[in-house]
Coordinates of C-alpha atoms in Angstrom, one line a residue:
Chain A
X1 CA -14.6 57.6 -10.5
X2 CA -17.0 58.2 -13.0
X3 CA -16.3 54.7 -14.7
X4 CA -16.8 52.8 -11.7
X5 CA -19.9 54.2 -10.8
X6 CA -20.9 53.9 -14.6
X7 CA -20.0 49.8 -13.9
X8 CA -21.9 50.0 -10.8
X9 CA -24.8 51.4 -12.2
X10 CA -24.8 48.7 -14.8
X11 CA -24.7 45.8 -12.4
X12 CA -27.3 47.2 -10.4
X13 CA -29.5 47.5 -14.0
X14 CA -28.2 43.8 -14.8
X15 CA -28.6 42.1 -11.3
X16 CA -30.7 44.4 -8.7
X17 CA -33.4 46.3 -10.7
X18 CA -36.7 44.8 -10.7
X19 CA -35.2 41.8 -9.2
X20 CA -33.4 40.7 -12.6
X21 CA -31.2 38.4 -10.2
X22 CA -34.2 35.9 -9.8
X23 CA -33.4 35.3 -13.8
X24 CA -29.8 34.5 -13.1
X25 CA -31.0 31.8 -10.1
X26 CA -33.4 30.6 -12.4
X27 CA -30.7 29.7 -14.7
X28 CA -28.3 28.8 -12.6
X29 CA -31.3 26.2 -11.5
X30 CA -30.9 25.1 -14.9
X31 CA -27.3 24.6 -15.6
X32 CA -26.9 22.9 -12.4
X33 CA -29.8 20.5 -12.7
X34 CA -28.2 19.3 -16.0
X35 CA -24.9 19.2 -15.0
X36 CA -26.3 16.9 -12.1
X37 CA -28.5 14.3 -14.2
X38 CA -25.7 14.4 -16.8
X39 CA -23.3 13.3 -14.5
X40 CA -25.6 10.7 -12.4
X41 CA -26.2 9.3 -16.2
X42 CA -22.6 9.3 -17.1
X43 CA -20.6 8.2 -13.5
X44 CA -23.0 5.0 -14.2
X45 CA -22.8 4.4 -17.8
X46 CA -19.3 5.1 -18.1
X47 CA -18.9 2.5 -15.7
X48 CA -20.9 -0.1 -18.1
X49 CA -19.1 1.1 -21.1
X50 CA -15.6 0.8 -19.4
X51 CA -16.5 -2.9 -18.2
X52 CA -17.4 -3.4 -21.5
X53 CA -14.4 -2.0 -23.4
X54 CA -12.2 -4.2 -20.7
X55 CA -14.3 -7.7 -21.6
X56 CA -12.4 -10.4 -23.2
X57 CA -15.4 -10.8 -25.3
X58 CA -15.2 -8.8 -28.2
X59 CA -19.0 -8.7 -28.4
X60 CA -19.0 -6.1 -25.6
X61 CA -15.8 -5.0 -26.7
X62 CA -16.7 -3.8 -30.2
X63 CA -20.4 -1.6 -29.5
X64 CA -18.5 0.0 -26.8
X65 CA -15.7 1.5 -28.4
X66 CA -17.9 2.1 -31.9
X67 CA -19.6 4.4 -29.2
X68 CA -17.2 5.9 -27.2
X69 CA -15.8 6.7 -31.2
X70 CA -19.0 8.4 -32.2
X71 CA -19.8 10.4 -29.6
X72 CA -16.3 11.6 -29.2
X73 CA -16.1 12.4 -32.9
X74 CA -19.7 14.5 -33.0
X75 CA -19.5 18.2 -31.6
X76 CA -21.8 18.4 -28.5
X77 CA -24.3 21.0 -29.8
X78 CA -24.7 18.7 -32.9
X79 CA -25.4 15.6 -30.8
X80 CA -27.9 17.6 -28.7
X81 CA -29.4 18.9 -31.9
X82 CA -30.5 15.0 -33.1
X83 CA -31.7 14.3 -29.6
X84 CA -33.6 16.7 -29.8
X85 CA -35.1 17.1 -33.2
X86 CA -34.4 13.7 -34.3
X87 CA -34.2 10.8 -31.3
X88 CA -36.5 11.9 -29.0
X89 CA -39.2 14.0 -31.0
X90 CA -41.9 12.2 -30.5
X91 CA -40.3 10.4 -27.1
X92 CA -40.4 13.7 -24.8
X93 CA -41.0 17.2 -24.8
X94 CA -39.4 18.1 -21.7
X95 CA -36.1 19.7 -22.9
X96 CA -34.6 19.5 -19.8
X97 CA -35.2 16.0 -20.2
X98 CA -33.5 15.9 -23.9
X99 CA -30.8 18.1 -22.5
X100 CA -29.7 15.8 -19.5
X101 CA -30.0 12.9 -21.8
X102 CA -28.0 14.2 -24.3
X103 CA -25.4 15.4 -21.9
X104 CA -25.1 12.3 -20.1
X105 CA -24.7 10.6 -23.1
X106 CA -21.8 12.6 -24.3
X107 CA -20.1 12.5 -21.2
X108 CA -20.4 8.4 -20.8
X109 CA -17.8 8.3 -23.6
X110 CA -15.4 10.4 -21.7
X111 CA -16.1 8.7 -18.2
X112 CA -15.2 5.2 -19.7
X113 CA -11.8 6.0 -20.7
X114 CA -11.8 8.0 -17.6
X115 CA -12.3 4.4 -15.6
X116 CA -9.8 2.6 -18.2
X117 CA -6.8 4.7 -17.8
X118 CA -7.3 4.6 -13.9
X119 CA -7.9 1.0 -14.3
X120 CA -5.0 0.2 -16.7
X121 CA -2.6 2.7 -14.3
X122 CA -2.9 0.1 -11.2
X123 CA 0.0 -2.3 -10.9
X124 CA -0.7 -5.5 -12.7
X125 CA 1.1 -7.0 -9.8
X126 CA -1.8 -6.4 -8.2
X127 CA -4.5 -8.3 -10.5
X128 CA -1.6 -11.4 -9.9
X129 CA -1.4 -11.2 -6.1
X130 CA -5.1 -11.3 -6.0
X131 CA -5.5 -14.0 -8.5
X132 CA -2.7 -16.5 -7.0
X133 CA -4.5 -16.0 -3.3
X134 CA -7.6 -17.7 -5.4
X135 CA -9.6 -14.8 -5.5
X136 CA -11.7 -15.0 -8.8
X137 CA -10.9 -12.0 -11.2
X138 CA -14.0 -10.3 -10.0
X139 CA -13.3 -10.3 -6.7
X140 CA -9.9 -9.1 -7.5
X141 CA -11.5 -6.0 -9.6
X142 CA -13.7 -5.4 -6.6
X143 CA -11.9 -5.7 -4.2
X144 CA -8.5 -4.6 -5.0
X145 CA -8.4 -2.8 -8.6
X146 CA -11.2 -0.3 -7.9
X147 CA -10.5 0.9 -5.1
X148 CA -7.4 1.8 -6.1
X149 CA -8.5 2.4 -10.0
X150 CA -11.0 5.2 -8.0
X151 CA -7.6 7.1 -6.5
X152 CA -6.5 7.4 -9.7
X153 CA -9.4 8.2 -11.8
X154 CA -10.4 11.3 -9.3
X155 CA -8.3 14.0 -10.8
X156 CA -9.6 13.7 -14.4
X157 CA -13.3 12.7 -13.4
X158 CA -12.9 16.4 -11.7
X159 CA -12.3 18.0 -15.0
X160 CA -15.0 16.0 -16.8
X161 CA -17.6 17.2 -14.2
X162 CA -16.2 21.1 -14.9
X163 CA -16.0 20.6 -18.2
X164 CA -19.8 19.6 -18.3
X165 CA -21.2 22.6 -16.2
X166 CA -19.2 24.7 -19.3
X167 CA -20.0 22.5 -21.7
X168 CA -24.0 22.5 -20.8
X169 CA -23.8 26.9 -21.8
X170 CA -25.0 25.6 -25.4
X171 CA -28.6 24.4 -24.4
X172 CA -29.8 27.8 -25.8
X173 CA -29.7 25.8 -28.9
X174 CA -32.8 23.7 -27.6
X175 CA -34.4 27.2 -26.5
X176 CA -33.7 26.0 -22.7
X177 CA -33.1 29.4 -20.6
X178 CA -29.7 28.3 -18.6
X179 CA -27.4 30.6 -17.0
X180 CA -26.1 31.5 -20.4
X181 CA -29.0 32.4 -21.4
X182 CA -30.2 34.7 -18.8
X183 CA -27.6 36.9 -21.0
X184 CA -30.0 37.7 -23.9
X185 CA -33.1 38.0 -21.7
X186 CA -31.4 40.9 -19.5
X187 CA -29.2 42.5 -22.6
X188 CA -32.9 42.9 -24.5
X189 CA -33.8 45.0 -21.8
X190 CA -30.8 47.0 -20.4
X191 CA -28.8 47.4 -23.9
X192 CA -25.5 46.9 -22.2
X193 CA -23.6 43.4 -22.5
X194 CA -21.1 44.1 -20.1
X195 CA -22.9 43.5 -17.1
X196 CA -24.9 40.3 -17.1
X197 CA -21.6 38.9 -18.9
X198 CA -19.3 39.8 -16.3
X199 CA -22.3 38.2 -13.6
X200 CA -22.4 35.3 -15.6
X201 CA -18.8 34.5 -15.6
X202 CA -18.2 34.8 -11.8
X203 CA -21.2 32.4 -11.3
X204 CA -19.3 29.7 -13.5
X205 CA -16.6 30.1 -11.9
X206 CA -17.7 29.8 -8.3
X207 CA -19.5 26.5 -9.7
X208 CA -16.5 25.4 -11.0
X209 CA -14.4 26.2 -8.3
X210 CA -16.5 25.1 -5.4
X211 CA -16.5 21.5 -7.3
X212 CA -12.7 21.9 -7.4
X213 CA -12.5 22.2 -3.7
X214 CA -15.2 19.7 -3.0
X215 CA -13.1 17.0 -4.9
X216 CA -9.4 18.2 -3.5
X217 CA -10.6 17.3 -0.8
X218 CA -12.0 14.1 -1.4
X219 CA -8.7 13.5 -2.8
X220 CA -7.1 13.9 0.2
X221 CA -8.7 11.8 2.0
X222 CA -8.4 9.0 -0.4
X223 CA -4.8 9.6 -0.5
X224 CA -4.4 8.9 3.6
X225 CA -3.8 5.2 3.3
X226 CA -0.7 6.2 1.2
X227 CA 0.4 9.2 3.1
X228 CA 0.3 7.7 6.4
Chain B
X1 CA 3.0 -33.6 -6.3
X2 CA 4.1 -31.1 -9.3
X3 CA 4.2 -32.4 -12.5
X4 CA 5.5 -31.0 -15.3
X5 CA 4.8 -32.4 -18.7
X6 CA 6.6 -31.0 -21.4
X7 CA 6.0 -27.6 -20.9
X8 CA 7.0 -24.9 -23.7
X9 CA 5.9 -21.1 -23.6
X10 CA 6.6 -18.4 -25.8
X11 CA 5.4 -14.8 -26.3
X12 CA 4.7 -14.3 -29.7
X13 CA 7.7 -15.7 -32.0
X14 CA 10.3 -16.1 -28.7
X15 CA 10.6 -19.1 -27.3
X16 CA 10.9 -18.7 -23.5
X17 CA 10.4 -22.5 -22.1
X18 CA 11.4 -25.0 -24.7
X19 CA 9.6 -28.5 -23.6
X20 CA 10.8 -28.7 -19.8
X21 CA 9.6 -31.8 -18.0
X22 CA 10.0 -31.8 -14.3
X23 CA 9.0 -33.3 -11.2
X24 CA 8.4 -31.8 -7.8
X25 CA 8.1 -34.0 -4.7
X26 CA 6.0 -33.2 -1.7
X27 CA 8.7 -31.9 1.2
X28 CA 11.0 -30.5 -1.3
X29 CA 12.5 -27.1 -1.6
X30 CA 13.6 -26.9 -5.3
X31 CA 15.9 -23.9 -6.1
X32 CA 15.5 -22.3 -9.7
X33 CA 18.8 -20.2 -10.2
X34 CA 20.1 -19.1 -13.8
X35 CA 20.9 -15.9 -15.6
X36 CA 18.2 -13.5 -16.4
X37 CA 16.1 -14.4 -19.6
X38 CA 16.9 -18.0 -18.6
X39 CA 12.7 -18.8 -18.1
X40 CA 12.9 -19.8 -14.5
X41 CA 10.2 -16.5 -13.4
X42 CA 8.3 -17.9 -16.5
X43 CA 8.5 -21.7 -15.6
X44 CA 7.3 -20.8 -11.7
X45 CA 4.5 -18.6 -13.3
X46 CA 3.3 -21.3 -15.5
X47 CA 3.1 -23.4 -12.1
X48 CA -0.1 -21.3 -10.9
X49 CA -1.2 -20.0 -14.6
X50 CA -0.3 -16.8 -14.1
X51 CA 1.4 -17.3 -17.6
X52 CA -0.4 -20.0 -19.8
X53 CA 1.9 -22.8 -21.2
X54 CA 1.7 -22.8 -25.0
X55 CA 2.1 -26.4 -24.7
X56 CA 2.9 -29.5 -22.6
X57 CA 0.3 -29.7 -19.7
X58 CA 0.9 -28.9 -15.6
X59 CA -0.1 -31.2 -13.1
X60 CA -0.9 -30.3 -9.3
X61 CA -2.1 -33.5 -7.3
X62 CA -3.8 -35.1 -10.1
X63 CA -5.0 -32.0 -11.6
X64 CA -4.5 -30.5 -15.2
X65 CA -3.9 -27.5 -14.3
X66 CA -3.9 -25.8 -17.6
X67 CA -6.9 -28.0 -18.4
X68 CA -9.7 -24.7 -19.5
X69 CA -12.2 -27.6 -16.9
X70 CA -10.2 -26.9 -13.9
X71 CA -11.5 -24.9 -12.0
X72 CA -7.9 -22.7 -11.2
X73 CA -8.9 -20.5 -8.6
X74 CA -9.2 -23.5 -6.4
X75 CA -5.6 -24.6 -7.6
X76 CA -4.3 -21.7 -6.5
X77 CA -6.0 -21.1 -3.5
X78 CA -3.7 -24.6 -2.3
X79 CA -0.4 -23.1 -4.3
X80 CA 1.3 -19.8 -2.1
X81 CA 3.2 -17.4 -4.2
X82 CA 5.2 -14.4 -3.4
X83 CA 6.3 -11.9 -5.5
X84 CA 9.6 -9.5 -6.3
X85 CA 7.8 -6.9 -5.9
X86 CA 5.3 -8.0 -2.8
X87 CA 2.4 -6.9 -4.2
X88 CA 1.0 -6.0 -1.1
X89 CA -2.8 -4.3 -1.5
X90 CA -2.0 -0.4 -0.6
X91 CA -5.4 0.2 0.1
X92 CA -5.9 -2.0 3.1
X93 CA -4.4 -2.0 6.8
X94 CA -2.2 -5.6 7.2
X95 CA -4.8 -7.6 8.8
X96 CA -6.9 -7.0 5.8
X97 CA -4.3 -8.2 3.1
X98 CA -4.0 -10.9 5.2
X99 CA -7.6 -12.2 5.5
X100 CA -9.0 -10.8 2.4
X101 CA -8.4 -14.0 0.4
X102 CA -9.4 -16.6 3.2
X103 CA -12.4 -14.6 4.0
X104 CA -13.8 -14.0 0.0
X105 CA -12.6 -17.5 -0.9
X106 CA -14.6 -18.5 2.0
X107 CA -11.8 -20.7 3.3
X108 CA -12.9 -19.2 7.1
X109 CA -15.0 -16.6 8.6
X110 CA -13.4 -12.9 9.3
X111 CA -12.6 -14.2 12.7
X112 CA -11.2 -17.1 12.2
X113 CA -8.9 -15.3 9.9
X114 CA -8.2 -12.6 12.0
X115 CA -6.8 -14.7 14.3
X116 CA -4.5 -17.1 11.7
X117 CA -3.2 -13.3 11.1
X118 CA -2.2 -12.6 14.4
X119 CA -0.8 -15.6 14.9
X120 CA 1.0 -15.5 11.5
X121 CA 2.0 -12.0 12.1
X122 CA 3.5 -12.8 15.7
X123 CA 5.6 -15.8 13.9
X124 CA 7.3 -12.9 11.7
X125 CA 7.7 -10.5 14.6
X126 CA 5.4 -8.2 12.5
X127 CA 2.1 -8.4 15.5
X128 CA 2.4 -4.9 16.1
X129 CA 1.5 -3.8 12.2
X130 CA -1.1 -5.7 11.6
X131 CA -3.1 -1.9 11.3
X132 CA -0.9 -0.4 9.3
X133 CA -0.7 0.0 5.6
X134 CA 1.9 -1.6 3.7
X135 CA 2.8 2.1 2.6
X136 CA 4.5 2.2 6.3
X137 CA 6.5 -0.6 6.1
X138 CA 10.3 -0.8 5.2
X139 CA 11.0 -3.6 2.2
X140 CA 11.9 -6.8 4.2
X141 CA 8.9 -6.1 6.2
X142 CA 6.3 -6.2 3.1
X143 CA 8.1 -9.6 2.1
X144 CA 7.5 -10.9 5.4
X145 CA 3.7 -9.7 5.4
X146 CA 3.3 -11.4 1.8
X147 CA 4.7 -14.7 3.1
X148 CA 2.3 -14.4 5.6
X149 CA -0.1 -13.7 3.8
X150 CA -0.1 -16.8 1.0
X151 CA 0.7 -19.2 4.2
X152 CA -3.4 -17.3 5.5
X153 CA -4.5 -19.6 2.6
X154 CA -2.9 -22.9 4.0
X155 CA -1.4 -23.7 0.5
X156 CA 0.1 -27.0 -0.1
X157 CA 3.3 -25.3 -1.9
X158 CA 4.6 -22.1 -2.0
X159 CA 6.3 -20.6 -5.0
X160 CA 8.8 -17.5 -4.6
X161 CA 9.7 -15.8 -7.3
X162 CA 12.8 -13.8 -6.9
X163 CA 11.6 -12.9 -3.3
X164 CA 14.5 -10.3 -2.2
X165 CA 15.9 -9.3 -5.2
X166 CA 13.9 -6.0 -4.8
X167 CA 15.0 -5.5 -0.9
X168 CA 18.0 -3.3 0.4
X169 CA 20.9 -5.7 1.8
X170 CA 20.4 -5.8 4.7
X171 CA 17.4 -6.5 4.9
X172 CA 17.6 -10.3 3.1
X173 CA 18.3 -12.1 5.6
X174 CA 14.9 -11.3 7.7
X175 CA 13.3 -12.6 4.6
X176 CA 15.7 -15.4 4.1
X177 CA 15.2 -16.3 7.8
X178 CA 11.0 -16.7 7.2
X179 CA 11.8 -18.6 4.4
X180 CA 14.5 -21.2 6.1
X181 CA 11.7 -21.5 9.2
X182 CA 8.8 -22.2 6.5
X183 CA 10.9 -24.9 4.6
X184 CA 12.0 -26.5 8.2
X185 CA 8.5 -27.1 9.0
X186 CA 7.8 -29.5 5.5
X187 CA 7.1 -26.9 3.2
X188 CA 7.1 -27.5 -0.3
X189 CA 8.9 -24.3 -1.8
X190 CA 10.3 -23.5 -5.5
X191 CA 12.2 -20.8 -5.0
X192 CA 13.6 -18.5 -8.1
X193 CA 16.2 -17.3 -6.7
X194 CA 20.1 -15.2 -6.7
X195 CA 20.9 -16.1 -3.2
X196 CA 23.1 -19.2 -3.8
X197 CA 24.0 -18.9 0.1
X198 CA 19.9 -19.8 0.6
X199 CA 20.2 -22.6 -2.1
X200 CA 22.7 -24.1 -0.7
X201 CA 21.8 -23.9 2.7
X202 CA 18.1 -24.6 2.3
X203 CA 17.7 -26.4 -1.0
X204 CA 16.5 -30.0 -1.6
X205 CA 17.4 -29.6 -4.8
X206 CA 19.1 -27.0 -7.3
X207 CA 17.9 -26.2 -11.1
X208 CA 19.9 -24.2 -13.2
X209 CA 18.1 -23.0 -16.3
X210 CA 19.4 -21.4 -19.5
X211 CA 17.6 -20.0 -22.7
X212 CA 14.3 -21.9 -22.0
X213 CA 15.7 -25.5 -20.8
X214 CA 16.7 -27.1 -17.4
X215 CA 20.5 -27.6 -18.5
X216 CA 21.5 -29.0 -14.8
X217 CA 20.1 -30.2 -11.9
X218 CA 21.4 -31.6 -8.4
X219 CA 21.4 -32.0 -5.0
X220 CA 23.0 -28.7 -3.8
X221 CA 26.2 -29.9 -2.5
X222 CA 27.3 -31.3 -5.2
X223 CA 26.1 -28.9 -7.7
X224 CA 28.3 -26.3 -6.5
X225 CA 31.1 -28.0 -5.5
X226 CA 31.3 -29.6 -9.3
X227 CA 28.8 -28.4 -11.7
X228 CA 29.5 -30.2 -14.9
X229 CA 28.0 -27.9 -17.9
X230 CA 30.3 -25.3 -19.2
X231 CA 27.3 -22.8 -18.9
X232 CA 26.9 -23.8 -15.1
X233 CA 30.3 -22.9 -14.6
X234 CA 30.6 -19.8 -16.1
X235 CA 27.4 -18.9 -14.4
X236 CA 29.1 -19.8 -11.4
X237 CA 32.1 -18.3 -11.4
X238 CA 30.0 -15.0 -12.0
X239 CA 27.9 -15.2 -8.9
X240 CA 29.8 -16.6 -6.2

C-alpha cells in the first residue's frame, strides 16, 4: 500500500505538479515533428536512390550504393553530430532543421533497400507479361511492379518508421529538448528517475503502437485484391 | 513472316541455341516439342526478345528484331505471347489486365478496349469475370484470360510457351480448345508444347529440338507416324 501510493506520488510530482506534463507534450511535439520530416525526406529519397541502385547505368548505380554504404556504416548520433557541427554550421541554426535533415538522410539508405527487396520479391513473370503486351519498361514498373512492389515493401517500411521515432531519442546530442529529454529537465527538479522514465516509455510506445495499427490496417486493405 | 537467321544463345559458358535457322510462314501453327533443356522456351523467347540472341539476328516482317534501332516494344505489341505460368497482373480486376496494354500502348481508347474485352471474354465463356481478380480464378481459367488478353493487342502471331503444363488435368483441354478455335481462324501460333495430342491435331508443322539444335522437323502426320532420328524416337516412345 505504501509503495503504490509512494509511485503515485511520484507520478503526480513527474507529470501533474505545476503542470510538468506540458514538458512531456512539448517533447513529444518534438519527437514527432522529426519523425515526420524524416520520413517525408526519406519515403521520397529512398525512392530516388532505389531507382538509382536498379538503373542499368552504372553512373546512377555506383553514387547510390557508395551512399546507402556510408550512411549504413556511420552510427546515427555520429552522422547527426557532422550535420550538425560540420555540414550545416554555417547553413542553418534551426536544429530541428539539422535534426530532420539528418534523420531523413539516414533513413533514405534504409528505405531504398526497403523498395529493392519489395521490388526484386515481385514475379519476374510479371516484368515479361507487361513487356511482351508492348508496354515500355516504365510503364511496366508503373503500372504493374509498384503496385505490387508497395504490398510487399509495407511490413518493413512499418518498422523503419518505428525504428525512426526510437531512433530520433538521441537529439539531446544537438541540445534539442525531445521526449527523451524532458527526462533530465523533470529529474533536476524532482530527484526521482523512476517517474518521468516510466512516462516516457508508455508515450513511445503508444506512438509506436498506434503506427502499428495504422499500417495493419493499411495492410489489409492492400491485401483485398488477393484475399478475395 | 518469322525469320530466323542463325540464331545462337547462351548464358554465360552454356550453349543453349546453337546456330538455328528457321522459317515461319504466315497461317502456320508450328509446334516446338523436345525434352526439357532442349532450348525450345529459349528459341520462342528469343522470338519477342525476352531473351537476347547472342548471335544470328531475328526477323519479324522485315524487321531486325534484335537490331538495338528497332524500336521492340512496337514488335511486340504485333507478337501475342502467353506464358506457363499466366502471368496474370494480381493487382487488377480482369477487364483491367485486359485493356491495360491496348489502352497505355495507345492502340484504343479505354472504351474501345473495354468492349474488345467483353467481347473477348464472352468468346472464352469467361464474360461473367471480367471484375474479378485473377486471384479468384481456377488455373484453366487464368490461361484462357491471358490468351485473351495478348489477342486485346491484335498481334500478328502468338507465341505459347508451354501454355498448360502448369494446369491440373482436367482442366487442358479448355485451354487446348481456345487455342484449336484461335488457330482455326488463321492464327499464326508457335506453340512449345507436351501435348502431342494438340500437335498433332492442330499443328502445321512439328519441331523437335535437342541440346540447342532443330534435329527434326515435319508435317505432323508423318512425323509421328515415322520419325527418323534415333533421338526423335526415343523421345517418342517416352511421351506417347
Amino acid at each position: 500500500m505504501e509503495m503504490l501510493l509512494d509511485l503515485l506520488d511520484k507520478l503526480y510530482q513527474a507529470f501533474l505538479y505545476q503542470d510538468r506534463w506540458r514538458l512531456y507534450l512539448d517533447g513529444l511535439g518534438v519527437t514527432v515533428s522529426i519523425t515526420l520530416g524524416a520520413i517525408c525526406i526519406s519515403t521520397v529519397l529512398g525512392m530516388v536512390l532505389c531507382l538509382m541502385k536498379l538503373s542499368r547505368y552504372k553512373i546512377l548505380r555506383w553514387p547510390a550504393q557508395a551512399y546507402i554504404d556510408i550512411i549504413r556504416g556511420i552510427p546515427v548520433v555520429v552522422q547527426l553530430l557532422i550535420m550538425y557541427n560540420v555540414v550545416l554550421l554555417n547553413v542553418t541554426d534551426n536544429k530541428m532543421v539539422v535534426a530532420i535533415v539528418a534523420f531523413g538522410l539516414n533513413s533514405s539508405a534504409y528505405m531504398a533497400e526497403i523498395y529493392r527487396s519489395g521490388i526484386n520479391a515481385v514475379d519476374p513473370g510479371q516484368m515479361e507479361a507487361g513487356r511482351s503486351l508492348g508496354l515500355t519498361k516504365t510503364q511496366t514498373m508503373w503500372h504493374i511492379i509498384f503496385p505490387q512492389a508497395i504490398k510487399n515493401c509495407l511490413p518493413t517500411y512499418t518498422s523503419e518508421f518505428i525504428v525512426l521515432v526510437k531512433e530520433t531519442a538521441v537529439v539531446g546530442y544537438i541540445a534539442l529538448t525531445d521526449l527523451t529529454k524532458v527526462y533530465s529537465a523533470i529529474q533536476s527538479k524532482t530527484y526521482d528517475a523512476f517517474g518521468p522514465l516510466l512516462i516516457i516509455a508508455v508515450a513511445y510506445f503508444c506512438i509506436t503502437k498506434v503506427l502499428s495499427i495504422i499500417f495493419a490496417r493499411m495492410e489489409r486493405r492492400l491485401r483485398t485484391s488477393d484475399r478475395r | 513472316m518469322i525469320d530466323v537467321e542463325h540464331l545462337s544463345k547462351s548464358f554465360g559458358s552454356h550453349l543453349v541455341l546453337d546456330d538455328i535457322s528457321e522459317h515461319i510462314e504466315q497461317g502456320e501453327k508450328v509446334v516446338i516439342i523436345g525434352p526439357s533443356g532442349s532450348g525450345k522456351s529459349t528459341f520462342l523467347r528469343c522470338m519477342n526478345l525476352l531473351e537476347t540472341p547472342t548471335k544470328g539476328k531475328i526477323i519479324f516482317e522485315g524487321t531486325v528484331v534484335n537490331d538495338k534501332k528497332t524500336d521492340i516494344n512496337a514488335v511486340r505489341r504485333q507478337m501475342g505471347m502467353v506464358f506457363q505460368h499466366f502471368n496474370l497482373f494480381p493487382n487488377m480486376t480482369i477487364r483491367k489486365n485486359i485493356t491495360l496494354a491496348p489502352v497505355q500502348t495507345k492502340l484504343m481508347g479505354q472504351e474501345e478496349a473495354d468492349e474488345t474485352a467483353m467481347k473477348l471474354l464472352d468468346r472464352v465463356g469467361l464474360k461473367d469475370r471480367a471484375e474479378s481478380y485473377p486471384s479468384q480464378l481456377s488455373g484453366g481459367q487464368k490461361q484462357r484470360i491471358a490468351i485473351v488478353r495478348a489477342l486485346a493487342m491484335k498481334p500478328k502471331v502468338m507465341l505459347f510457351d508451354e501454355p498448360t503444363s502448369a494446369l491440373d488435368p482436367e482442366m487442358v483441354g479448355e485451354v487446348l480448345d481456345v487455342m484449336k478455335e484461335l488457330a482455326n481462324e488463321g492464327m499464326t501460333m508457335v506453340v512449345v508444347t507436351h501435348e502431342m495430342g494438340f500437335a498433332r491435331e492442330v499443328g502445321s508443322r512439328v519441331l523437335f529440338m535437342d541440346g540447342g539444335h532443330i534435329l527434326e522437323q515435319n508435317e505432323p502426320h508423318a512425323f509421328f507416324a515415322n520419325p527418323k532420328e534415333q533421338r526423335t524416337i526415343d523421345f517418342l516412345s517416352k511421351v506417347l
